[in-house]
Coordinates of C-alpha atoms in Angstrom, one line a residue:
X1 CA -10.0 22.0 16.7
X2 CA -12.1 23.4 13.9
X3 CA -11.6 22.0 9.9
X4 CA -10.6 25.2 7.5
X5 CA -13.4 25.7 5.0
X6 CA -13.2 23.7 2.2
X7 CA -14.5 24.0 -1.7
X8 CA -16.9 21.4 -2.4
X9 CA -16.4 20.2 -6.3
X10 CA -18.7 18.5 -8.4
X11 CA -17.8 14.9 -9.8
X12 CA -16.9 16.7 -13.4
X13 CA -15.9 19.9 -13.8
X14 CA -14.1 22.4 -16.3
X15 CA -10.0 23.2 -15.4
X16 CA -7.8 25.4 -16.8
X17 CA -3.7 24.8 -17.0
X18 CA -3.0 28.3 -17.8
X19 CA 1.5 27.6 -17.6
X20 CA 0.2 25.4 -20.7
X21 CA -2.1 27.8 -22.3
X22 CA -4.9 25.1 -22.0
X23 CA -8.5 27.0 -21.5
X24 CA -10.4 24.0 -20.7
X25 CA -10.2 20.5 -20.6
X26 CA -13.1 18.4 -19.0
X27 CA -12.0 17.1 -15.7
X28 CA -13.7 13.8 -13.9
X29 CA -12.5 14.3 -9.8
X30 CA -11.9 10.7 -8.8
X31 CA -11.4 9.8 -5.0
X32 CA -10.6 6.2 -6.1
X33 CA -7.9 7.7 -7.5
X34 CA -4.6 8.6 -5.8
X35 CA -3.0 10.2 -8.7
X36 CA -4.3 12.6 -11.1
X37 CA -3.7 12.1 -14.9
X38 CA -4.1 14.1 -18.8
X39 CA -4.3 12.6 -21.8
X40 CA -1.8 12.9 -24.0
X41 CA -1.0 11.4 -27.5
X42 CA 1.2 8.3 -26.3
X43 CA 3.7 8.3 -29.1
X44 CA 4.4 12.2 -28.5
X45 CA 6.0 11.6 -24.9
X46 CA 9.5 12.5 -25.5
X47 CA 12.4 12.0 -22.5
X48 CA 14.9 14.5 -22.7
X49 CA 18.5 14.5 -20.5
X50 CA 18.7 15.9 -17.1
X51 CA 20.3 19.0 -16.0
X52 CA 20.3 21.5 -13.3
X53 CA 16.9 22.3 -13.5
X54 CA 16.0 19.3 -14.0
X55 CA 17.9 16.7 -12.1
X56 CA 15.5 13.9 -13.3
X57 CA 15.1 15.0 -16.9
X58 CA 12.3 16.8 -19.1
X59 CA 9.5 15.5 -21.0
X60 CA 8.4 16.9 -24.3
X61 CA 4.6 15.8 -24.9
X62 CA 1.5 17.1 -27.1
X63 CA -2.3 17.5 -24.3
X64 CA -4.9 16.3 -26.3
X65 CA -6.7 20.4 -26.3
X66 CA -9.5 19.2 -27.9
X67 CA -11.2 16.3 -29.0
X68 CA -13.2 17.2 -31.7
X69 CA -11.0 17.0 -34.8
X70 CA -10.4 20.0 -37.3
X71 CA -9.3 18.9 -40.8
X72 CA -9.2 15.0 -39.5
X73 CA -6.5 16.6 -36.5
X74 CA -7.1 16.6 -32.4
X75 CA -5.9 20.1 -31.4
X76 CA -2.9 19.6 -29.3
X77 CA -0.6 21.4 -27.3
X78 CA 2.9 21.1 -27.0
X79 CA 4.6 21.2 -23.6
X80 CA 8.1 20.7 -22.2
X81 CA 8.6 20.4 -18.6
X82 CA 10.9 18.7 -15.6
X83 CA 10.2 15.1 -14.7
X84 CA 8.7 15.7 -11.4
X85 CA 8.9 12.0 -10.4
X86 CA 8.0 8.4 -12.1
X87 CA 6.2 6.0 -10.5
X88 CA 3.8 2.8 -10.8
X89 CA 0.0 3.1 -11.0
X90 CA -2.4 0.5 -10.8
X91 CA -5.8 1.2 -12.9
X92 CA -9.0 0.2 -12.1
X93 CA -8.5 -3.1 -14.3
X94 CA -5.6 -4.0 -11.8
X95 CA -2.5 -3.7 -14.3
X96 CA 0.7 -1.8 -12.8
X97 CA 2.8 0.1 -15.6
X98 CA 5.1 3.1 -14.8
X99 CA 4.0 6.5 -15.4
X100 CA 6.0 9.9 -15.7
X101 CA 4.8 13.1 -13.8
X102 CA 5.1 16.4 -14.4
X103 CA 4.3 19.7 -12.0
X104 CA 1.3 22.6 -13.0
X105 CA -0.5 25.2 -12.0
X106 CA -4.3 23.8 -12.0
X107 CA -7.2 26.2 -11.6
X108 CA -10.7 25.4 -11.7
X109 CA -13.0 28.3 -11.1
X110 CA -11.9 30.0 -8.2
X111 CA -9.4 27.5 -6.6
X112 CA -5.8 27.2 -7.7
X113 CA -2.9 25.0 -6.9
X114 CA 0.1 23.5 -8.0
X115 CA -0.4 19.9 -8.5
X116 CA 1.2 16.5 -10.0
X117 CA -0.1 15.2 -13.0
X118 CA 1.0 11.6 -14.9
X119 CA 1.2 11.6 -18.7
X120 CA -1.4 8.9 -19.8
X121 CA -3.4 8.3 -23.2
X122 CA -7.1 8.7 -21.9
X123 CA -8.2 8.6 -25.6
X124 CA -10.9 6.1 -24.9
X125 CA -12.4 8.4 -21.8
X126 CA -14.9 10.9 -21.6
X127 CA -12.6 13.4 -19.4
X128 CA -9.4 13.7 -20.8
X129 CA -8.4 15.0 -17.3
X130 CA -8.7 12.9 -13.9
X131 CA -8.5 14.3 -10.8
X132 CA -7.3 12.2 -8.0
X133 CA -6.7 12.3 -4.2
X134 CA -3.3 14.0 -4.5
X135 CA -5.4 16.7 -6.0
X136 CA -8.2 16.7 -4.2
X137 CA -7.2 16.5 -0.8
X138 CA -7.3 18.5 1.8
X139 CA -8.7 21.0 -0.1
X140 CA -11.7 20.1 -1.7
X141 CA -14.7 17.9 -1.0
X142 CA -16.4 16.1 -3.4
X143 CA -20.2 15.9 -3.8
X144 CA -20.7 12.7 -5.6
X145 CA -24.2 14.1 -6.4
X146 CA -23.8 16.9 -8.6
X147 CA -21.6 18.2 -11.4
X148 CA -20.2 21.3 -12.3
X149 CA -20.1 23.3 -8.7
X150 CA -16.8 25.7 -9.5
X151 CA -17.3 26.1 -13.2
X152 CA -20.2 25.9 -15.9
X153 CA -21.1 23.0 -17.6
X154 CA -19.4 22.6 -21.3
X155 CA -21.5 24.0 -24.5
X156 CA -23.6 25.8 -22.2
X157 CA -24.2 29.7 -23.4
X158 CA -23.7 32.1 -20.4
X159 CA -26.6 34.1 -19.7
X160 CA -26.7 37.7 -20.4
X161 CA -28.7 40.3 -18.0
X162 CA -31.1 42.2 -20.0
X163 CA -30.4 45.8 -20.8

């Protein structure tokens, strides 16, 4: 039985959640990991009533967009979308808390899918994206060697041929 051929991703890279109008956000793939995550500002998560399209309920929430801060302001951006499902996590220090998770379209270069991702406050990270297992697999490997396979590395000025 042969494997289909799979992307090979770096240990950070650039994605895009275009449903959100979010250009790039600096992702960190984590195989430790079997959730992925955003970081939002924790005091804008907003639960709103279910309906029919959304028998669990929507969340109204601001993506951190950037980090660097304009006029003493993060860029934000403001999203409303169905609860996909809440659930416990357990970070890396051990604590369980509950987490809500939303559904979006992730791309990152070339390679696009549909994936879960749980609202957290990553403020004190370097990535303000995570990209776990649930992401990851069976898709992409990860080459914990390099960074940046799918997409070029942040601040870096494309190169121009010569005319």
């Amino acid at each position: 039985m042969t494997r289909p051929q799979r992307l090979t991703i770096g240990t950070r890279e650039v994605a895009t959640l275009p449903d959100w109008g979010i250009k790039r956000v600096l992702a960190k793939t984590d195989t430790g990991a079997a959730s992925s995550a955003i970081d939002v500002v924790h005091h804008s998560i907003e639960e709103l009533p279910a309906d029919d399209d959304a028998p669990l309920g929507r969340v109204r929430f601001a993506v951190v967009a950037a980090r660097k801060r304009v006029s003493g302001k993060r860029r934000v951006v403001r999203v409303e979308a169905p609860i996909a499902r809440r659930g416990p996590v357990t970070s890396s220090n051990g604590q369980t808390h509950d987490r809500l998770f939303v559904q979006t379209v992730l791309r990152v270069g070339a390679f696009e899918k549909t994936i879960e991702l749980g609202l957290v406050d990553r403020q004190k990270m370097t990535c303000r994206m995570l990209l776990g297992l649930s992401t990851l697999a069976p898709d992409l490997l990860v080459d914990p060697s390099a960074e940046f396979l799918l997409t070029e590395k942040p601040g870096k000025k494309k190169r121009t041929e010569p005319t």
